[in-house]
């Protein structure tokens, strides 16, 4: 279950000295308070969604929403609201999300860098993941490397989920039969996306 919602944080309060309470006619009895709401998920603040407030008379306890405020109180309310800055921590969730996304991009770029190094200098035991016709995926293992070719042992199994291809990468799944492939052809297959992953 995902728990989410909104929470209000008190930013600022100020006594309004020159205004008159419309309810009990006392002067200077209204206190204006400003709050900022933020969305949260599992109580981690994500981002602010609104800033508003109320005024309350300290004498008769009458609470006024902005739309109920007489003009003078409303003016002070608007000024205080523009003045009140919310805390940065109300953005903390957005910061986490941005960090996760950039970490994802970074990790992916690092992966690609490694793979292109593996492609340049193949080694016995490297596992290549590739697309099989008909929307299936499989792997092959490099058994030996020469100047211009690699000799591979294909996996005898294939799988229809790209994310599960590691589950068929077991030593006993590789056949005894060796196939030779030119290293240029392997590079082409990688560049076209037919080979989409290399693990060492
Ligand atoms: Zn009052």
PDB file of C-alpha atoms and ligand atoms in Angstrom:
ATOM      1  CA  UNK A   1       0.000   0.000   0.000  1.00  0.00           C
ATOM      2  CA  UNK A   2       1.271   3.430  -0.955  1.00  0.00           C
ATOM      3  CA  UNK A   3       0.569   6.096   1.635  1.00  0.00           C
ATOM      4  CA  UNK A   4       0.383   9.589   0.234  1.00  0.00           C
ATOM      5  CA  UNK A   5      -1.377  12.883   0.835  1.00  0.00           C
ATOM      6  CA  UNK A   6      -0.775  16.487   1.745  1.00  0.00           C
ATOM      7  CA  UNK A   7       0.518  18.138   4.897  1.00  0.00           C
ATOM      8  CA  UNK A   8       0.558  21.794   5.855  1.00  0.00           C
ATOM      9  CA  UNK A   9       3.566  23.464   7.467  1.00  0.00           C
ATOM     10  CA  UNK A  10       3.208  26.690   9.419  1.00  0.00           C
ATOM     11  CA  UNK A  11       5.442  29.394   7.914  1.00  0.00           C
ATOM     12  CA  UNK A  12       4.700  32.661   9.628  1.00  0.00           C
ATOM     13  CA  UNK A  13       2.207  34.486  11.843  1.00  0.00           C
ATOM     14  CA  UNK A  14       1.767  38.181  12.488  1.00  0.00           C
ATOM     15  CA  UNK A  15      -0.536  40.258  14.614  1.00  0.00           C
ATOM     16  CA  UNK A  16      -2.491  42.812  12.607  1.00  0.00           C
ATOM     17  CA  UNK A  17      -2.392  45.969  14.742  1.00  0.00           C
ATOM     18  CA  UNK A  18      -4.536  48.339  12.697  1.00  0.00           C
ATOM     19  CA  UNK A  19      -7.408  46.166  11.524  1.00  0.00           C
ATOM     20  CA  UNK A  20     -10.742  45.582  13.191  1.00  0.00           C
ATOM     21  CA  UNK A  21     -12.316  42.153  13.719  1.00  0.00           C
ATOM     22  CA  UNK A  22     -15.566  42.058  11.700  1.00  0.00           C
ATOM     23  CA  UNK A  23     -17.096  39.776  14.280  1.00  0.00           C
ATOM     24  CA  UNK A  24     -16.463  41.565  17.609  1.00  0.00           C
ATOM     25  CA  UNK A  25     -15.129  44.950  16.405  1.00  0.00           C
ATOM     26  CA  UNK A  26     -11.946  44.724  18.493  1.00  0.00           C
ATOM     27  CA  UNK A  27      -8.967  46.525  16.968  1.00  0.00           C
ATOM     28  CA  UNK A  28      -5.589  44.783  16.664  1.00  0.00           C
ATOM     29  CA  UNK A  29      -6.888  41.405  17.818  1.00  0.00           C
ATOM     30  CA  UNK A  30      -6.416  39.484  14.560  1.00  0.00           C
ATOM     31  CA  UNK A  31      -3.463  37.163  14.049  1.00  0.00           C
ATOM     32  CA  UNK A  32      -2.760  36.164  10.465  1.00  0.00           C
ATOM     33  CA  UNK A  33      -1.034  32.811   9.849  1.00  0.00           C
ATOM     34  CA  UNK A  34       0.442  31.457   6.622  1.00  0.00           C
ATOM     35  CA  UNK A  35       0.843  27.752   5.822  1.00  0.00           C
ATOM     36  CA  UNK A  36       2.349  25.894   2.914  1.00  0.00           C
ATOM     37  CA  UNK A  37       1.042  22.474   1.943  1.00  0.00           C
ATOM     38  CA  UNK A  38       3.235  19.825   0.363  1.00  0.00           C
ATOM     39  CA  UNK A  39       2.455  16.495  -1.209  1.00  0.00           C
ATOM     40  CA  UNK A  40       4.033  13.565   0.578  1.00  0.00           C
ATOM     41  CA  UNK A  41       4.504   9.897  -0.124  1.00  0.00           C
ATOM     42  CA  UNK A  42       5.186   7.736   2.924  1.00  0.00           C
ATOM     43  CA  UNK A  43       5.638  11.051   4.792  1.00  0.00           C
ATOM     44  CA  UNK A  44       8.557  12.053   2.590  1.00  0.00           C
ATOM     45  CA  UNK A  45       7.751  15.550   1.306  1.00  0.00           C
ATOM     46  CA  UNK A  46       7.728  15.663  -2.496  1.00  0.00           C
ATOM     47  CA  UNK A  47       7.017  19.282  -3.453  1.00  0.00           C
ATOM     48  CA  UNK A  48       4.883  22.226  -2.250  1.00  0.00           C
ATOM     49  CA  UNK A  49       1.390  22.421  -3.721  1.00  0.00           C
ATOM     50  CA  UNK A  50      -0.149  25.549  -2.219  1.00  0.00           C
ATOM     51  CA  UNK A  51       0.377  28.435   0.152  1.00  0.00           C
ATOM     52  CA  UNK A  52      -2.508  29.984   2.020  1.00  0.00           C
ATOM     53  CA  UNK A  53      -3.653  30.943   5.480  1.00  0.00           C
ATOM     54  CA  UNK A  54      -6.260  32.273   7.852  1.00  0.00           C
ATOM     55  CA  UNK A  55      -6.747  35.022  10.378  1.00  0.00           C
ATOM     56  CA  UNK A  56      -8.032  34.453  13.868  1.00  0.00           C
ATOM     57  CA  UNK A  57      -9.296  36.989  16.347  1.00  0.00           C
ATOM     58  CA  UNK A  58      -7.602  36.514  19.720  1.00  0.00           C
ATOM     59  CA  UNK A  59     -10.611  38.117  21.409  1.00  0.00           C
ATOM     60  CA  UNK A  60     -13.666  36.311  19.972  1.00  0.00           C
ATOM     61  CA  UNK A  61     -11.707  33.402  18.394  1.00  0.00           C
ATOM     62  CA  UNK A  62     -13.456  33.909  15.052  1.00  0.00           C
ATOM     63  CA  UNK A  63     -11.469  32.335  12.204  1.00  0.00           C
ATOM     64  CA  UNK A  64     -11.599  33.930   8.759  1.00  0.00           C
ATOM     65  CA  UNK A  65     -10.703  32.284   5.463  1.00  0.00           C
ATOM     66  CA  UNK A  66      -9.129  34.663   2.910  1.00  0.00           C
ATOM     67  CA  UNK A  67     -12.414  35.022   1.020  1.00  0.00           C
ATOM     68  CA  UNK A  68     -14.190  36.099   4.240  1.00  0.00           C
ATOM     69  CA  UNK A  69     -11.589  38.709   5.255  1.00  0.00           C
ATOM     70  CA  UNK A  70     -12.513  42.370   5.137  1.00  0.00           C
ATOM     71  CA  UNK A  71     -10.310  44.340   2.742  1.00  0.00           C
ATOM     72  CA  UNK A  72      -7.751  45.684   5.330  1.00  0.00           C
ATOM     73  CA  UNK A  73      -7.090  42.231   6.817  1.00  0.00           C
ATOM     74  CA  UNK A  74      -6.970  40.709   3.338  1.00  0.00           C
ATOM     75  CA  UNK A  75      -4.294  43.235   2.289  1.00  0.00           C
ATOM     76  CA  UNK A  76      -2.097  42.334   5.256  1.00  0.00           C
ATOM     77  CA  UNK A  77      -2.737  38.652   4.588  1.00  0.00           C
ATOM     78  CA  UNK A  78      -1.582  38.971   0.966  1.00  0.00           C
ATOM     79  CA  UNK A  79       1.574  40.847   1.989  1.00  0.00           C
ATOM     80  CA  UNK A  80       2.438  38.304   4.674  1.00  0.00           C
ATOM     81  CA  UNK A  81       1.785  35.450   2.248  1.00  0.00           C
ATOM     82  CA  UNK A  82       4.129  36.958  -0.374  1.00  0.00           C
ATOM     83  CA  UNK A  83       6.729  37.433   2.323  1.00  0.00           C
ATOM     84  CA  UNK A  84       6.559  33.965   3.853  1.00  0.00           C
ATOM     85  CA  UNK A  85       9.166  31.622   2.444  1.00  0.00           C
ATOM     86  CA  UNK A  86       8.638  27.891   2.771  1.00  0.00           C
ATOM     87  CA  UNK A  87      11.392  25.536   3.915  1.00  0.00           C
ATOM     88  CA  UNK A  88      13.561  23.876   1.283  1.00  0.00           C
ATOM     89  CA  UNK A  89      12.966  20.441   2.828  1.00  0.00           C
ATOM     90  CA  UNK A  90       9.462  20.462   1.332  1.00  0.00           C
ATOM     91  CA  UNK A  91      11.243  19.670  -1.978  1.00  0.00           C
ATOM     92  CA  UNK A  92      13.293  16.790  -0.584  1.00  0.00           C
ATOM     93  CA  UNK A  93      11.381  14.071  -2.493  1.00  0.00           C
ATOM     94  CA  UNK A  94      11.865  15.872  -5.813  1.00  0.00           C
ATOM     95  CA  UNK A  95      15.587  16.050  -5.026  1.00  0.00           C
ATOM     96  CA  UNK A  96      15.677  12.297  -4.356  1.00  0.00           C
ATOM     97  CA  UNK A  97      13.836  11.562  -7.601  1.00  0.00           C
ATOM     98  CA  UNK A  98      16.174  13.829  -9.600  1.00  0.00           C
ATOM     99  CA  UNK A  99      19.201  12.143  -7.979  1.00  0.00           C
ATOM    100  CA  UNK A 100      17.845   8.662  -8.810  1.00  0.00           C
ATOM    101  CA  UNK A 101      17.211   9.634 -12.422  1.00  0.00           C
ATOM    102  CA  UNK A 102      20.680  11.102 -12.916  1.00  0.00           C
ATOM    103  CA  UNK A 103      22.197   8.081 -11.167  1.00  0.00           C
ATOM    104  CA  UNK A 104      20.267   5.866 -13.621  1.00  0.00           C
ATOM    105  CA  UNK A 105      21.653   7.813 -16.589  1.00  0.00           C
ATOM    106  CA  UNK A 106      25.157   7.668 -15.141  1.00  0.00           C
ATOM    107  CA  UNK A 107      24.997   3.907 -14.433  1.00  0.00           C
ATOM    108  CA  UNK A 108      23.685   3.273 -17.947  1.00  0.00           C
ATOM    109  CA  UNK A 109      26.460   5.355 -19.539  1.00  0.00           C
ATOM    110  CA  UNK A 110      29.060   3.504 -17.431  1.00  0.00           C
ATOM    111  CA  UNK A 111      27.586   0.176 -18.591  1.00  0.00           C
ATOM    112  CA  UNK A 112      27.835   1.218 -22.227  1.00  0.00           C
ATOM    113  CA  UNK A 113      31.436   2.335 -21.725  1.00  0.00           C
ATOM    114  CA  UNK A 114      32.349  -1.058 -20.218  1.00  0.00           C
ATOM    115  CA  UNK A 115      30.578  -2.950 -22.974  1.00  0.00           C
ATOM    116  CA  UNK A 116      32.373  -1.067 -25.700  1.00  0.00           C
ATOM    117  CA  UNK A 117      35.707  -1.883 -24.001  1.00  0.00           C
ATOM    118  CA  UNK A 118      34.686  -5.590 -23.828  1.00  0.00           C
ATOM    119  CA  UNK A 119      33.769  -5.437 -27.510  1.00  0.00           C
ATOM    120  CA  UNK A 120      37.193  -3.995 -28.413  1.00  0.00           C
ATOM    121  CA  UNK A 121      39.065  -6.752 -26.589  1.00  0.00           C
ATOM    122  CA  UNK A 122      36.891  -9.851 -26.241  1.00  0.00           C
ATOM    123  CA  UNK A 123      37.879 -12.457 -23.675  1.00  0.00           C
ATOM    124  CA  UNK A 124      37.054 -16.110 -23.178  1.00  0.00           C
ATOM    125  CA  UNK A 125      34.048 -16.389 -20.878  1.00  0.00           C
ATOM    126  CA  UNK A 126      32.367 -13.122 -21.916  1.00  0.00           C
ATOM    127  CA  UNK A 127      28.578 -13.540 -22.093  1.00  0.00           C
ATOM    128  CA  UNK A 128      26.693 -11.754 -24.866  1.00  0.00           C
ATOM    129  CA  UNK A 129      22.915 -11.222 -24.713  1.00  0.00           C
ATOM    130  CA  UNK A 130      21.155 -11.011 -28.044  1.00  0.00           C
ATOM    131  CA  UNK A 131      17.738 -10.915 -29.688  1.00  0.00           C
ATOM    132  CA  UNK A 132      16.482 -14.100 -31.293  1.00  0.00           C
ATOM    133  CA  UNK A 133      13.891 -13.897 -34.044  1.00  0.00           C
ATOM    134  CA  UNK A 134      10.286 -13.948 -32.826  1.00  0.00           C
ATOM    135  CA  UNK A 135      10.729 -11.700 -29.805  1.00  0.00           C
ATOM    136  CA  UNK A 136      12.922 -14.075 -27.831  1.00  0.00           C
ATOM    137  CA  UNK A 137      16.258 -13.500 -26.132  1.00  0.00           C
ATOM    138  CA  UNK A 138      19.240 -15.686 -25.512  1.00  0.00           C
ATOM    139  CA  UNK A 139      22.964 -15.599 -24.791  1.00  0.00           C
ATOM    140  CA  UNK A 140      26.203 -16.958 -26.138  1.00  0.00           C
ATOM    141  CA  UNK A 141      29.544 -17.439 -24.472  1.00  0.00           C
ATOM    142  CA  UNK A 142      32.966 -16.696 -25.958  1.00  0.00           C
ATOM    143  CA  UNK A 143      35.101 -19.852 -25.893  1.00  0.00           C
ATOM    144  CA  UNK A 144      38.159 -18.498 -27.719  1.00  0.00           C
ATOM    145  CA  UNK A 145      39.392 -15.393 -29.448  1.00  0.00           C
ATOM    146  CA  UNK A 146      41.672 -14.900 -32.445  1.00  0.00           C
ATOM    147  CA  UNK A 147      42.910 -11.773 -34.240  1.00  0.00           C
ATOM    148  CA  UNK A 148      39.764 -11.335 -36.291  1.00  0.00           C
ATOM    149  CA  UNK A 149      37.249 -13.899 -34.999  1.00  0.00           C
ATOM    150  CA  UNK A 150      35.564 -15.139 -31.855  1.00  0.00           C
ATOM    151  CA  UNK A 151      34.417 -18.697 -31.282  1.00  0.00           C
ATOM    152  CA  UNK A 152      31.191 -18.944 -29.379  1.00  0.00           C
ATOM    153  CA  UNK A 153      29.037 -21.523 -27.703  1.00  0.00           C
ATOM    154  CA  UNK A 154      25.343 -20.671 -28.013  1.00  0.00           C
ATOM    155  CA  UNK A 155      22.889 -21.057 -25.158  1.00  0.00           C
ATOM    156  CA  UNK A 156      20.455 -23.899 -25.960  1.00  0.00           C
ATOM    157  CA  UNK A 157      17.612 -22.005 -24.312  1.00  0.00           C
ATOM    158  CA  UNK A 158      15.834 -18.790 -25.090  1.00  0.00           C
ATOM    159  CA  UNK A 159      13.368 -16.740 -23.089  1.00  0.00           C
ATOM    160  CA  UNK A 160      10.636 -14.247 -24.005  1.00  0.00           C
ATOM    161  CA  UNK A 161      11.349 -11.692 -21.277  1.00  0.00           C
ATOM    162  CA  UNK A 162      14.381  -9.473 -21.802  1.00  0.00           C
ATOM    163  CA  UNK A 163      14.703  -8.821 -18.061  1.00  0.00           C
ATOM    164  CA  UNK A 164      14.914 -12.579 -17.277  1.00  0.00           C
ATOM    165  CA  UNK A 165      17.648 -13.520 -19.736  1.00  0.00           C
ATOM    166  CA  UNK A 166      20.194 -13.886 -16.891  1.00  0.00           C
ATOM    167  CA  UNK A 167      18.153 -16.841 -15.566  1.00  0.00           C
ATOM    168  CA  UNK A 168      19.160 -19.018 -18.544  1.00  0.00           C
ATOM    169  CA  UNK A 169      22.843 -18.062 -18.275  1.00  0.00           C
ATOM    170  CA  UNK A 170      23.969 -21.339 -16.645  1.00  0.00           C
ATOM    171  CA  UNK A 171      27.128 -23.264 -17.598  1.00  0.00           C
ATOM    172  CA  UNK A 172      25.154 -26.437 -18.412  1.00  0.00           C
ATOM    173  CA  UNK A 173      22.958 -24.555 -20.929  1.00  0.00           C
ATOM    174  CA  UNK A 174      25.828 -23.902 -23.346  1.00  0.00           C
ATOM    175  CA  UNK A 175      26.230 -26.431 -26.118  1.00  0.00           C
ATOM    176  CA  UNK A 176      29.410 -28.240 -27.045  1.00  0.00           C
ATOM    177  CA  UNK A 177      29.232 -26.991 -30.613  1.00  0.00           C
ATOM    178  CA  UNK A 178      31.428 -24.003 -31.454  1.00  0.00           C
ATOM    179  CA  UNK A 179      30.580 -21.352 -33.986  1.00  0.00           C
ATOM    180  CA  UNK A 180      33.017 -18.851 -35.437  1.00  0.00           C
ATOM    181  CA  UNK A 181      32.005 -15.237 -35.980  1.00  0.00           C
ATOM    182  CA  UNK A 182      34.036 -12.395 -37.410  1.00  0.00           C
ATOM    183  CA  UNK A 183      34.720  -9.673 -34.873  1.00  0.00           C
ATOM    184  CA  UNK A 184      33.538  -7.085 -37.406  1.00  0.00           C
ATOM    185  CA  UNK A 185      30.179  -8.881 -37.655  1.00  0.00           C
ATOM    186  CA  UNK A 186      29.889  -8.964 -33.841  1.00  0.00           C
ATOM    187  CA  UNK A 187      30.496  -5.202 -33.709  1.00  0.00           C
ATOM    188  CA  UNK A 188      27.834  -4.641 -36.332  1.00  0.00           C
ATOM    189  CA  UNK A 189      25.363  -6.737 -34.345  1.00  0.00           C
ATOM    190  CA  UNK A 190      26.127  -4.686 -31.248  1.00  0.00           C
ATOM    191  CA  UNK A 191      25.718  -1.391 -33.072  1.00  0.00           C
ATOM    192  CA  UNK A 192      22.395  -2.458 -34.572  1.00  0.00           C
ATOM    193  CA  UNK A 193      21.126  -3.523 -31.145  1.00  0.00           C
ATOM    194  CA  UNK A 194      20.845  -7.193 -32.056  1.00  0.00           C
ATOM    195  CA  UNK A 195      23.446  -7.824 -29.368  1.00  0.00           C
ATOM    196  CA  UNK A 196      22.258  -5.661 -26.466  1.00  0.00           C
ATOM    197  CA  UNK A 197      24.381  -6.650 -23.489  1.00  0.00           C
ATOM    198  CA  UNK A 198      27.870  -7.907 -22.661  1.00  0.00           C
ATOM    199  CA  UNK A 199      28.862  -9.251 -19.266  1.00  0.00           C
ATOM    200  CA  UNK A 200      32.299 -10.243 -18.068  1.00  0.00           C
TER     201      UNK A 200
HETATM  202 ZN1  LIG B   1     -13.136  39.154  17.187  1.00  0.00          ZN
END
